[in-house]
Short mmCIF file of C-alpha atoms in Angstrom, two decimals:
data_model
loop_
_atom_site.label_atom_id
_atom_site.label_comp_id
_atom_site.label_asym_id
_atom_site.label_seq_id
_atom_site.Cartn_x
_atom_site.Cartn_y
_atom_site.Cartn_z
CA MET A 1 15.80 -43.92 -1.30
CA ILE A 2 14.80 -43.00 2.28
CA ARG A 3 11.12 -42.10 2.44
CA LEU A 4 10.37 -38.83 4.26
CA ASN A 5 7.23 -38.73 6.37
CA VAL A 6 4.36 -36.47 5.36
CA ASP A 7 5.04 -33.83 8.02
CA CYS A 8 8.62 -33.36 6.82
CA LEU A 9 7.51 -33.08 3.22
CA VAL A 10 4.83 -30.51 4.04
CA PHE A 11 7.38 -28.46 5.99
CA ILE A 12 9.82 -28.52 3.06
CA PHE A 13 7.12 -27.66 0.53
CA ASN A 14 5.93 -24.72 2.61
CA GLU A 15 9.48 -23.40 2.73
CA LEU A 16 9.70 -23.74 -1.06
CA GLN A 17 6.82 -21.27 -1.51
CA ILE A 18 9.48 -18.56 -1.82
CA LYS A 19 10.70 -20.30 -5.00
CA GLU A 20 7.47 -21.34 -6.68
CA THR A 21 9.23 -22.70 -9.74
CA TYR A 22 10.80 -25.36 -7.48
CA LEU A 23 7.42 -26.10 -5.96
CA HIS A 24 5.83 -26.57 -9.37
CA SER A 25 8.54 -29.08 -10.22
CA CYS A 26 7.63 -31.08 -7.12
CA LEU A 27 4.16 -31.66 -8.57
CA LEU A 28 5.62 -34.03 -11.14
CA VAL A 29 7.60 -36.31 -8.80
CA ASN A 30 4.79 -38.66 -7.80
CA LYS A 31 1.13 -38.71 -6.75
CA GLU A 32 1.87 -38.23 -3.06
CA TRP A 33 4.00 -35.15 -3.68
CA CYS A 34 1.37 -33.79 -6.03
CA ARG A 35 -1.34 -34.33 -3.42
CA LEU A 36 0.68 -32.38 -0.84
CA VAL A 37 1.85 -29.54 -3.09
CA VAL A 38 -1.47 -28.64 -4.73
CA PRO A 39 -3.09 -27.30 -1.52
CA ILE A 40 0.01 -25.21 -0.74
CA LEU A 41 0.00 -23.62 -4.19
CA TRP A 42 -3.72 -22.92 -4.22
CA LYS A 43 -4.08 -21.50 -0.75
CA ASN A 44 -2.48 -18.26 -1.99
CA TYR A 45 -4.62 -17.84 -5.09
CA PRO A 46 -5.46 -15.10 -5.96
CA GLN A 47 -3.64 -13.19 -3.23
CA LYS A 48 -0.18 -13.66 -4.72
CA ASN A 49 -0.13 -15.96 -7.68
CA ASN A 50 -2.65 -14.18 -9.87
CA ASP A 51 -0.58 -10.98 -9.74
CA LYS A 52 2.32 -12.87 -11.28
CA LEU A 53 0.32 -14.18 -14.20
CA LYS A 54 1.18 -11.48 -16.70
CA GLU A 55 0.71 -13.62 -19.77
CA ASN A 56 -2.84 -14.05 -20.99
CA LYS A 57 -2.33 -17.77 -21.59
CA SER A 58 -1.28 -18.36 -17.99
CA LYS A 59 -4.30 -16.47 -16.70
CA GLU A 60 -6.58 -18.31 -19.08
CA LYS A 61 -5.34 -21.67 -17.78
CA LEU A 62 -5.95 -20.62 -14.19
CA PHE A 63 -9.42 -19.26 -14.96
CA ASN A 64 -10.39 -22.39 -16.86
CA ILE A 65 -9.41 -24.54 -13.88
CA ILE A 66 -11.62 -22.41 -11.64
CA LEU A 67 -14.53 -22.62 -14.10
CA SER A 68 -14.11 -26.40 -14.30
CA CYS A 69 -14.84 -26.55 -10.57
CA LEU A 70 -18.37 -25.22 -11.12
CA SER A 71 -21.07 -27.77 -10.37
CA SER A 72 -23.09 -29.31 -13.18
CA THR A 73 -26.11 -27.39 -11.87
CA SER A 74 -24.23 -24.09 -12.20
CA LYS A 75 -23.01 -24.95 -15.68
CA GLN A 76 -26.55 -25.78 -16.76
CA LEU A 77 -27.87 -22.50 -15.32
CA LEU A 78 -25.24 -20.57 -17.26
CA PHE A 79 -26.01 -22.50 -20.45
CA ASP A 80 -29.75 -21.83 -20.05
CA ASN A 81 -29.00 -18.10 -19.79
CA GLY A 82 -26.90 -17.99 -22.93
CA ILE A 83 -23.47 -18.01 -21.30
CA LYS A 84 -21.04 -20.17 -23.22
CA LEU A 85 -18.12 -21.48 -21.16
CA PRO A 86 -14.82 -22.54 -22.80
CA SER A 87 -15.26 -26.03 -24.25
CA THR A 88 -12.07 -27.30 -22.57
CA ILE A 89 -13.59 -27.11 -19.10
CA LEU A 90 -16.44 -29.44 -20.00
CA LEU A 91 -14.28 -32.42 -20.98
CA LYS A 92 -13.67 -33.93 -17.55
CA PRO A 93 -13.91 -32.95 -13.89
CA PRO A 94 -10.74 -31.60 -12.20
CA SER A 95 -8.40 -33.95 -10.34
CA PHE A 96 -8.63 -31.84 -7.15
CA ASN A 97 -11.20 -29.64 -5.51
CA TYR A 98 -8.86 -26.68 -6.05
CA ILE A 99 -11.24 -24.03 -4.76
CA SER A 100 -11.49 -25.66 -1.34
CA TYR A 101 -7.82 -24.84 -0.71
CA CYS A 102 -8.18 -21.11 -1.38
CA LYS A 103 -7.95 -18.68 1.55
CA PHE A 104 -8.55 -15.46 -0.37
CA LEU A 105 -11.64 -14.27 -2.23
CA LYS A 106 -10.97 -11.26 -4.45
CA SER A 107 -13.55 -9.44 -6.53
CA LYS A 108 -10.85 -8.62 -9.06
CA LEU A 109 -10.39 -12.31 -9.85
CA ILE A 110 -14.13 -12.84 -10.34
CA LYS A 111 -14.26 -9.79 -12.59
CA GLU A 112 -11.34 -10.98 -14.74
CA ILE A 113 -12.84 -14.45 -15.18
CA ILE A 114 -16.12 -12.93 -16.38
CA GLU A 115 -14.26 -10.63 -18.77
CA MET A 116 -12.42 -13.62 -20.23
CA VAL A 117 -15.69 -15.49 -20.80
CA SER A 118 -17.67 -12.52 -22.07
CA GLY A 119 -14.87 -10.84 -24.02
CA GLU A 120 -15.83 -7.43 -22.68
CA THR A 121 -15.36 -5.20 -19.66
CA PHE A 122 -17.46 -6.31 -16.72
CA ILE A 123 -19.16 -3.72 -14.50
CA THR A 124 -21.17 -4.92 -11.53
CA GLY A 125 -24.74 -3.60 -11.72
CA ARG A 126 -24.62 -3.32 -15.52
CA CYS A 127 -23.63 -6.86 -16.31
CA GLY A 128 -26.71 -8.25 -18.10
CA LYS A 129 -26.73 -12.02 -18.34
CA TYR A 130 -23.23 -12.28 -16.87
CA LYS A 131 -24.64 -11.51 -13.44
CA TYR A 132 -25.41 -15.24 -13.37
CA LEU A 133 -21.76 -16.11 -13.90
CA GLU A 134 -20.75 -13.69 -11.13
CA GLN A 135 -23.37 -15.25 -8.87
CA GLU A 136 -22.25 -18.83 -9.52
CA LEU A 137 -18.57 -18.02 -9.07
CA TYR A 138 -19.23 -16.46 -5.67
CA LYS A 139 -21.44 -19.41 -4.73
CA LEU A 140 -18.63 -21.77 -5.75
CA TYR A 141 -16.08 -20.10 -3.49
CA ILE A 142 -18.44 -19.62 -0.56
CA SER A 143 -19.71 -23.19 -0.61
CA GLN A 144 -16.30 -24.81 -1.02
CA CYS A 145 -13.97 -22.61 1.03
CA ASN A 146 -13.78 -23.14 4.75
CA ASN A 147 -12.50 -20.16 6.66
CA ILE A 148 -11.56 -17.60 4.01
CA LYS A 149 -8.85 -15.33 5.46
CA GLU A 150 -9.29 -12.26 3.23
CA LEU A 151 -12.31 -10.97 1.33
CA SER A 152 -12.56 -8.20 -1.23
CA TRP A 153 -16.26 -7.28 -1.04
CA ARG A 154 -17.03 -5.28 -4.17
CA THR A 155 -20.22 -6.79 -5.45
CA SER A 156 -23.94 -6.26 -5.03
CA GLN A 157 -24.45 -10.04 -4.98
CA PRO A 158 -26.07 -11.18 -1.68
CA ILE A 159 -23.00 -13.22 -0.79
CA LEU A 160 -23.91 -13.50 2.90
CA SER A 161 -27.09 -15.36 1.93
CA PHE A 162 -25.28 -17.97 -0.17
CA PRO A 163 -24.96 -21.51 1.27
CA GLY A 164 -21.85 -21.85 3.44
CA ALA A 165 -21.45 -18.11 4.16
CA SER A 166 -21.45 -18.52 7.95
CA THR A 167 -18.57 -21.01 7.76
CA CYS A 168 -16.72 -19.29 4.93
CA PHE A 169 -16.52 -15.86 6.59
CA SER A 170 -16.42 -16.76 10.27
CA GLN A 171 -12.62 -16.43 10.52
CA LEU A 172 -11.96 -13.48 8.24
CA HIS A 173 -8.77 -11.61 9.10
CA GLY A 174 -8.89 -9.03 6.31
CA LEU A 175 -11.92 -7.31 4.77
CA SER A 176 -12.01 -4.69 2.00
CA ILE A 177 -15.46 -3.20 1.37
CA GLU A 178 -16.74 -0.98 -1.41
CA ILE A 179 -19.57 0.66 0.53
CA ASP A 180 -21.50 1.69 -2.60
CA LYS A 181 -21.98 -1.98 -3.50
CA VAL A 182 -23.37 -3.29 -0.19
CA ASP A 183 -26.48 -2.46 1.82
CA ASN A 184 -26.79 -1.66 5.52
CA ASP A 185 -28.36 -5.04 6.37
CA SER A 186 -25.39 -6.85 4.82
CA LEU A 187 -23.01 -4.84 7.00
CA TYR A 188 -25.00 -5.86 10.08
CA LYS A 189 -24.90 -9.51 8.97
CA MET A 190 -21.15 -9.35 8.45
CA ALA A 191 -20.77 -7.90 11.94
CA GLN A 192 -22.54 -11.01 13.28
CA LEU A 193 -20.45 -13.43 11.20
CA CYS A 194 -16.90 -12.15 11.69
CA LYS A 195 -15.51 -10.66 14.87
CA ASP A 196 -11.77 -11.22 14.50
CA LEU A 197 -10.81 -8.82 11.71
CA ASN A 198 -7.24 -7.56 11.83
CA VAL A 199 -7.55 -5.39 8.71
CA LEU A 200 -10.54 -3.32 7.58
CA ILE A 201 -10.41 -1.25 4.38
CA ILE A 202 -13.32 1.04 3.48
CA HIS A 203 -13.77 2.29 -0.07
CA ASP A 204 -16.18 5.18 -0.73
CA TYR A 205 -18.57 6.56 1.85
CA SER A 206 -22.31 6.64 2.42
CA GLN A 207 -24.09 8.39 5.28
CA GLU A 208 -27.04 6.01 4.89
CA LYS A 209 -24.86 2.99 5.68
CA ILE A 210 -22.87 4.46 8.54
CA SER A 211 -24.79 2.58 11.24
CA GLY A 212 -23.97 -0.78 9.65
CA LEU A 213 -20.31 0.19 9.29
CA ILE A 214 -20.10 1.26 12.94
CA SER A 215 -21.72 -2.04 13.95
CA LEU A 216 -19.04 -3.90 11.99
CA ILE A 217 -16.24 -1.91 13.66
CA ASP A 218 -17.69 -2.38 17.15
CA ALA A 219 -18.01 -6.15 16.65
CA GLN A 220 -14.28 -6.62 16.14
CA ARG A 221 -12.22 -7.88 19.07
CA LYS A 222 -8.71 -7.21 17.77
CA LEU A 223 -8.93 -4.71 14.92
CA LYS A 224 -5.38 -3.57 14.11
CA SER A 225 -5.43 -1.80 10.75
CA VAL A 226 -8.08 0.62 9.44
CA SER A 227 -8.02 2.33 6.06
CA PHE A 228 -10.43 4.76 4.45
CA GLU A 229 -9.75 4.87 0.70
CA HIS A 230 -11.14 7.07 -2.08
CA ILE A 231 -13.66 8.77 0.18
CA LYS A 232 -16.12 10.96 -1.70
CA LYS A 233 -17.59 14.15 -0.33
CA GLY A 234 -20.05 13.75 2.48
CA PRO A 235 -21.00 15.16 5.86
CA THR A 236 -18.65 14.65 8.78
CA CYS A 237 -19.57 11.74 11.01
CA LYS A 238 -18.91 12.13 14.71
CA GLU A 239 -20.23 8.61 15.40
CA LEU A 240 -17.60 7.06 13.13
CA SER A 241 -14.85 8.94 14.95
CA GLU A 242 -16.22 7.66 18.27
CA ALA A 243 -16.28 4.09 16.96
CA LEU A 244 -12.60 4.32 16.00
CA ALA A 245 -11.80 5.78 19.43
CA ARG A 246 -13.39 2.71 21.05
CA LYS A 247 -10.79 0.59 19.25
CA GLY A 248 -7.93 2.81 20.35
CA ASN A 249 -6.19 0.06 22.30
CA THR A 250 -5.98 -2.35 19.35
CA ILE A 251 -5.58 -0.17 16.23
CA ASN A 252 -1.89 0.15 15.35
CA LYS A 253 -2.19 1.21 11.71
CA LEU A 254 -4.32 4.05 10.30
CA ASN A 255 -4.65 5.10 6.67
CA LEU A 256 -6.99 8.05 6.15
CA ARG A 257 -7.36 9.40 2.62
CA SER A 258 -9.73 12.23 3.50
CA VAL A 259 -9.73 14.63 6.42
CA ARG A 260 -13.22 15.89 5.61
CA ILE A 261 -15.35 12.96 6.75
CA ILE A 262 -14.05 11.82 10.12
CA PRO A 263 -13.47 14.34 12.95
CA PRO A 264 -9.90 13.85 14.26
CA SER A 265 -10.78 13.64 17.97
CA PHE A 266 -10.24 9.84 17.84
CA LEU A 267 -6.50 10.31 17.21
CA THR A 268 -5.77 10.89 20.90
CA SER A 269 -7.18 7.43 21.68
CA LEU A 270 -4.81 5.52 19.37
CA THR A 271 -2.14 4.99 21.99
CA ASN A 272 -0.63 1.90 20.33
CA LEU A 273 -0.35 3.33 16.83
CA LYS A 274 2.68 2.17 14.83
CA LYS A 275 1.84 3.60 11.41
CA ILE A 276 -0.20 6.64 10.49
CA THR A 277 -0.88 7.88 6.95
CA ILE A 278 -3.10 10.92 6.41
CA TYR A 279 -3.96 12.48 3.04
CA SER A 280 -5.58 15.89 2.88
CA ASP A 281 -7.23 16.82 -0.42
CA TYR A 282 -6.51 20.02 -2.31
CA ASP A 283 -10.04 21.21 -1.63
CA SER A 284 -10.07 20.43 2.10
CA ASP A 285 -10.95 23.61 3.96
CA GLU A 286 -8.37 25.27 6.18
CA ASP A 287 -10.45 24.83 9.34
CA THR A 288 -10.50 21.05 8.85
CA LYS A 289 -6.76 20.95 8.24
CA GLU A 290 -6.12 23.09 11.31
CA GLU A 291 -8.29 20.80 13.44
CA PHE A 292 -6.26 17.77 12.36
CA GLN A 293 -3.02 19.59 13.04
CA ASN A 294 -4.21 20.56 16.52
CA TYR A 295 -5.10 16.97 17.40
CA LEU A 296 -1.80 15.69 16.04
CA ALA A 297 -0.05 18.18 18.33
CA ILE A 298 -1.70 16.78 21.46
CA SER A 299 -1.61 13.09 20.47
CA GLU A 300 1.01 10.65 21.69
CA PHE A 301 2.08 7.60 19.70
CA PRO A 302 5.03 6.21 21.66
CA GLU A 303 5.22 3.04 19.52
CA LEU A 304 5.16 4.96 16.21
CA GLN A 305 7.33 3.57 13.41
CA ILE A 306 5.96 5.20 10.25
CA LEU A 307 4.62 8.75 9.85
CA CYS A 308 3.24 9.86 6.47
CA LEU A 309 1.38 13.16 6.09
CA ASN A 310 0.24 14.49 2.72
CA GLY A 311 -1.29 17.94 2.31
CA LEU A 312 -0.90 19.02 5.93
CA SER A 313 1.72 21.67 6.69
CA CYS A 314 2.36 20.56 10.24
CA PHE A 315 6.11 20.37 10.68
CA LYS A 316 5.98 21.63 14.26
CA GLU A 317 3.24 19.15 15.19
CA SER A 318 5.15 16.32 13.49
CA ALA A 319 8.28 17.25 15.42
CA THR A 320 6.29 17.09 18.67
CA LEU A 321 4.96 13.65 17.73
CA VAL A 322 8.49 12.41 16.98
CA GLU A 323 9.79 13.69 20.32
CA LYS A 324 7.14 11.67 22.16
CA THR A 325 8.11 8.35 20.57
CA LYS A 326 10.42 5.64 21.93
CA GLY A 327 12.91 6.05 19.09
CA ASN A 328 11.57 3.28 16.85
CA ILE A 329 10.62 5.46 13.87
CA SER A 330 11.90 4.01 10.59
CA GLN A 331 10.08 6.21 8.06
CA VAL A 332 8.84 9.81 7.86
CA ASN A 333 7.29 11.21 4.68
CA ILE A 334 5.90 14.75 4.61
CA TYR A 335 4.31 16.34 1.52
CA THR A 336 2.63 19.72 1.44
CA PHE A 337 0.68 21.73 -1.13
CA ASP A 338 1.69 25.04 0.47
CA ASN A 339 4.41 27.18 -1.06
CA VAL A 340 5.48 28.47 2.33
CA ALA A 341 5.86 26.20 5.33
CA GLU A 342 7.08 27.10 8.80
CA ASN A 343 9.20 25.13 11.26
CA THR A 344 10.64 22.76 8.67
CA GLY A 345 13.89 22.68 10.61
CA LEU A 346 12.16 21.64 13.83
CA LEU A 347 11.14 18.33 12.28
CA ILE A 348 14.62 17.52 10.95
CA LYS A 349 16.12 18.42 14.34
CA ALA A 350 13.61 16.21 16.17
CA ILE A 351 14.36 13.28 13.84
CA ALA A 352 18.11 13.75 14.23
CA ASN A 353 17.78 13.67 18.03
CA ASN A 354 15.12 10.98 18.43
CA CYS A 355 15.22 8.59 15.47
CA PRO A 356 18.55 6.72 15.39
CA ASN A 357 17.00 3.85 13.41
CA ILE A 358 15.27 5.87 10.70
CA GLU A 359 15.74 4.47 7.19
CA GLN A 360 13.59 6.78 5.06
CA LEU A 361 12.93 10.52 5.28
CA SER A 362 11.23 12.81 2.80
CA THR A 363 10.50 16.38 3.89
CA TYR A 364 10.91 20.06 3.04
CA LEU A 365 13.52 22.49 4.19
CA VAL A 366 14.95 25.97 3.67
CA PRO A 367 18.66 26.89 3.48
CA GLU A 368 18.61 27.83 7.16
CA ASP A 369 17.89 24.15 7.89
CA PHE A 370 21.01 22.79 6.17
CA ASP A 371 22.90 22.52 9.49
CA TYR A 372 20.17 20.22 10.80
CA VAL A 373 20.85 17.92 7.83
CA LYS A 374 24.43 17.55 9.08
CA SER A 375 23.16 16.41 12.50
CA LEU A 376 20.71 14.08 10.79
CA LEU A 377 23.45 12.37 8.78
CA LEU A 378 25.76 12.07 11.78
CA ASN A 379 23.12 10.62 14.12
CA CYS A 380 21.10 8.43 11.75
CA LYS A 381 23.53 5.83 10.45
CA ASN A 382 20.82 3.54 9.02
CA LEU A 383 19.39 6.10 6.62
CA ILE A 384 18.78 4.60 3.17
CA TYR A 385 16.47 7.14 1.45
CA LEU A 386 16.64 10.92 1.90
CA GLY A 387 14.34 13.32 0.04
CA LEU A 388 14.92 17.03 0.69
CA ASN A 389 12.45 19.16 -1.22
CA SER A 390 12.75 22.91 -1.74
CA LEU A 391 9.79 25.24 -1.53
CA ASP A 392 8.50 27.27 -4.48
CA TYR A 393 9.29 30.63 -3.04
CA PHE A 394 13.01 29.89 -3.25
CA MET A 395 12.86 29.86 -7.03
CA ASP A 396 13.52 33.57 -7.32
CA MET A 397 16.75 34.06 -5.44
CA ASN A 398 18.91 37.14 -5.69
CA ASP A 399 22.54 37.01 -6.74
CA GLU A 400 23.93 36.69 -3.22
CA ASN A 401 22.14 33.35 -2.91
CA ASP A 402 23.51 31.91 -6.14
CA ASN A 403 24.54 28.27 -5.80
CA ILE A 404 23.21 28.11 -2.24
CA GLY A 405 22.44 24.46 -2.92
CA ASP A 406 26.19 23.81 -2.84
CA ASN A 407 26.03 24.02 0.95
CA LEU A 408 23.58 21.12 1.00
CA LEU A 409 25.61 19.07 -1.48
CA ASP A 410 28.79 19.64 0.52
CA ILE A 411 27.07 18.37 3.68
CA LEU A 412 25.86 15.29 1.79
CA THR A 413 29.35 14.81 0.40
CA LYS A 414 31.12 14.95 3.78
CA PHE A 415 28.67 13.33 6.18
CA SER A 416 26.44 10.83 4.34
CA PRO A 417 26.51 7.36 5.97
CA LYS A 418 27.39 4.38 3.79
CA SER A 419 23.78 3.19 3.98
CA LEU A 420 22.47 6.29 2.17
CA THR A 421 22.06 5.10 -1.42
CA LYS A 422 18.83 6.84 -2.47
CA ILE A 423 18.76 10.65 -2.56
CA VAL A 424 16.32 13.23 -3.93
CA ILE A 425 17.03 16.97 -3.86
CA GLY A 426 14.91 19.97 -4.81
CA ALA A 427 15.53 22.07 -7.92
CA GLY A 428 14.48 25.26 -6.14
CA TRP A 429 18.08 25.85 -5.09
CA LYS A 430 20.94 26.58 -7.47
CA TYR A 431 23.86 24.19 -7.59
CA SER A 432 27.25 24.61 -9.21
CA VAL A 433 28.44 21.93 -11.58
CA ASP A 434 31.58 21.50 -9.46
CA ALA A 435 29.50 20.74 -6.33
CA PHE A 436 27.52 18.18 -8.34
CA GLU A 437 30.73 16.47 -9.41
CA ARG A 438 32.23 16.50 -5.91
CA PHE A 439 29.08 14.92 -4.53
CA PHE A 440 28.95 12.12 -7.09
CA GLU A 441 32.65 11.41 -6.64
CA SER A 442 31.98 10.83 -2.94
CA CYS A 443 29.39 8.18 -3.88
CA ARG A 444 31.77 5.92 -5.80
CA GLU A 445 32.28 3.44 -3.00
CA ARG A 446 28.64 3.02 -1.98
CA LYS A 447 26.91 3.82 -5.31
CA LEU A 448 23.62 5.69 -5.64
CA TYR A 449 20.89 3.21 -6.49
CA PHE A 450 18.55 6.14 -6.98
CA PHE A 451 19.10 9.88 -7.52
CA GLY A 452 16.27 12.31 -8.22
CA ILE A 453 15.59 16.01 -8.68
CA THR A 454 12.15 17.44 -7.88
CA HIS A 455 10.82 20.55 -9.61
CA ASN A 456 8.23 22.68 -7.82
CA GLY A 457 6.45 25.00 -10.22
CA ASP A 458 8.58 26.05 -13.20
CA ASN A 459 12.05 26.07 -11.62
CA PHE A 460 13.69 24.08 -14.41
CA GLU A 461 16.36 26.69 -15.12
CA ASN A 462 18.41 25.75 -12.05
CA ILE A 463 19.25 22.32 -13.49
CA THR A 464 21.08 22.92 -16.76
CA TYR A 465 22.41 20.66 -19.49
CA LYS A 466 25.79 20.82 -17.75
CA HIS A 467 24.25 19.33 -14.61
CA LEU A 468 22.52 16.62 -16.62
CA ASN A 469 25.74 15.81 -18.48
CA ILE A 470 27.48 15.26 -15.14
CA ILE A 471 24.68 12.92 -14.11
CA ARG A 472 24.94 10.99 -17.39
CA LYS A 473 28.69 10.65 -16.88
CA TYR A 474 28.26 9.04 -13.48
CA MET A 475 25.45 6.85 -14.74
CA ASP A 476 27.76 5.57 -17.48
CA GLU A 477 30.35 4.84 -14.78
CA LYS A 478 27.72 2.98 -12.71
CA VAL A 479 27.99 5.38 -9.78
CA ILE A 480 24.32 6.28 -10.31
CA ILE A 481 22.05 3.36 -11.14
CA GLU A 482 18.74 5.18 -11.67
CA PHE A 483 17.97 8.87 -12.22
CA PHE A 484 14.60 10.64 -12.17
CA ASP A 485 13.97 14.29 -13.00
CA TYR A 486 10.39 15.13 -12.01
#
């Protein structure tokens, strides 16, 4: 047998990561292959592999391997504090220093290991003696891992003071922080340690720690993605908006799950934005929403690819944004809490004229907009998903508007591109059973992988058992693969 050199083997094994079952088989060939494959498998724990471990036994094996990597000093400390580790990990030391290969440090993994050992739910801050196990697990990773790439920072443990922290975190690319768990000094320390973050995710919000957070943002040289998740109520912070504006040349992805905390003036600075997702809460005041809409109207994101707005009724502003792009938009998702929305047709028209490569669109429209749908289908030949939601106030239609939804179905029947295999329509319009059947007949060649009907309010009477029977018929004939009525 011809012997492949190490570089060739490593290249092949890295390619086999897509099929991990093949890679696991390579472990058993010989010692050399095993020595090369183990680091490749472990560098992704727990980023990818832990999510696949659905069976408790598989997780238990992984967790026991990690626990076996604890030093004898750590094991003694845990024993002295009444923490009993699984007996199997004490038999012999591991064959490899598995932890040293890891590039991801996730709080979820630490939490699940503690829950396995303790047999109960683990909550940081109320963990009793198991705080020692949490401490030693973090110390293990931080001391053994050189150049962690991603960190989930959701612990009150002083991880930046643990031995090896300066080396471990110096090349972080992704950082997710639960602000409630860390103090301001720790944020300042992290700003000194890592300056090359690509991704920053902020959970919760605290006015007292805003200076440390701003310091962390300012320290980054190439920050690309910023997310604010699960933000609780708090005062608006102009300084945070200004800090984001200072990174306007590098940020290309923004995910903002509250419009109450950060003034939107920074939006005009994000000239290289490729993806924007904004969620407005039900209880956000109208003035705040209007301010965001006004700034969206005057912003320009020429490189924009994905636009997702939830809770903001800004169809005109969205249309203006689309018209200012270079035509690279692939996804637009608009959701509103308002029963009445204006200028819905403007957005569809703008997409039809400016987004030839769009693959996914979910928006609202009124019957007067149906002609724009025809233009959309004719101009956007790569469309895969189309969601057209009706507004509540079209529930109560008079007789002359009976079966007005047939116009929409006929347009979908005649002009849908072959790529369009996922469709959602609103139940606010009435449809005839014949129009339903004509539409599904037109889908025989391409098949509908997904068909859905959305109900706003209580408009369930428009979709009858006859409609559902037609859907079942075409599901039985494999024209419709999945159906959702929600």
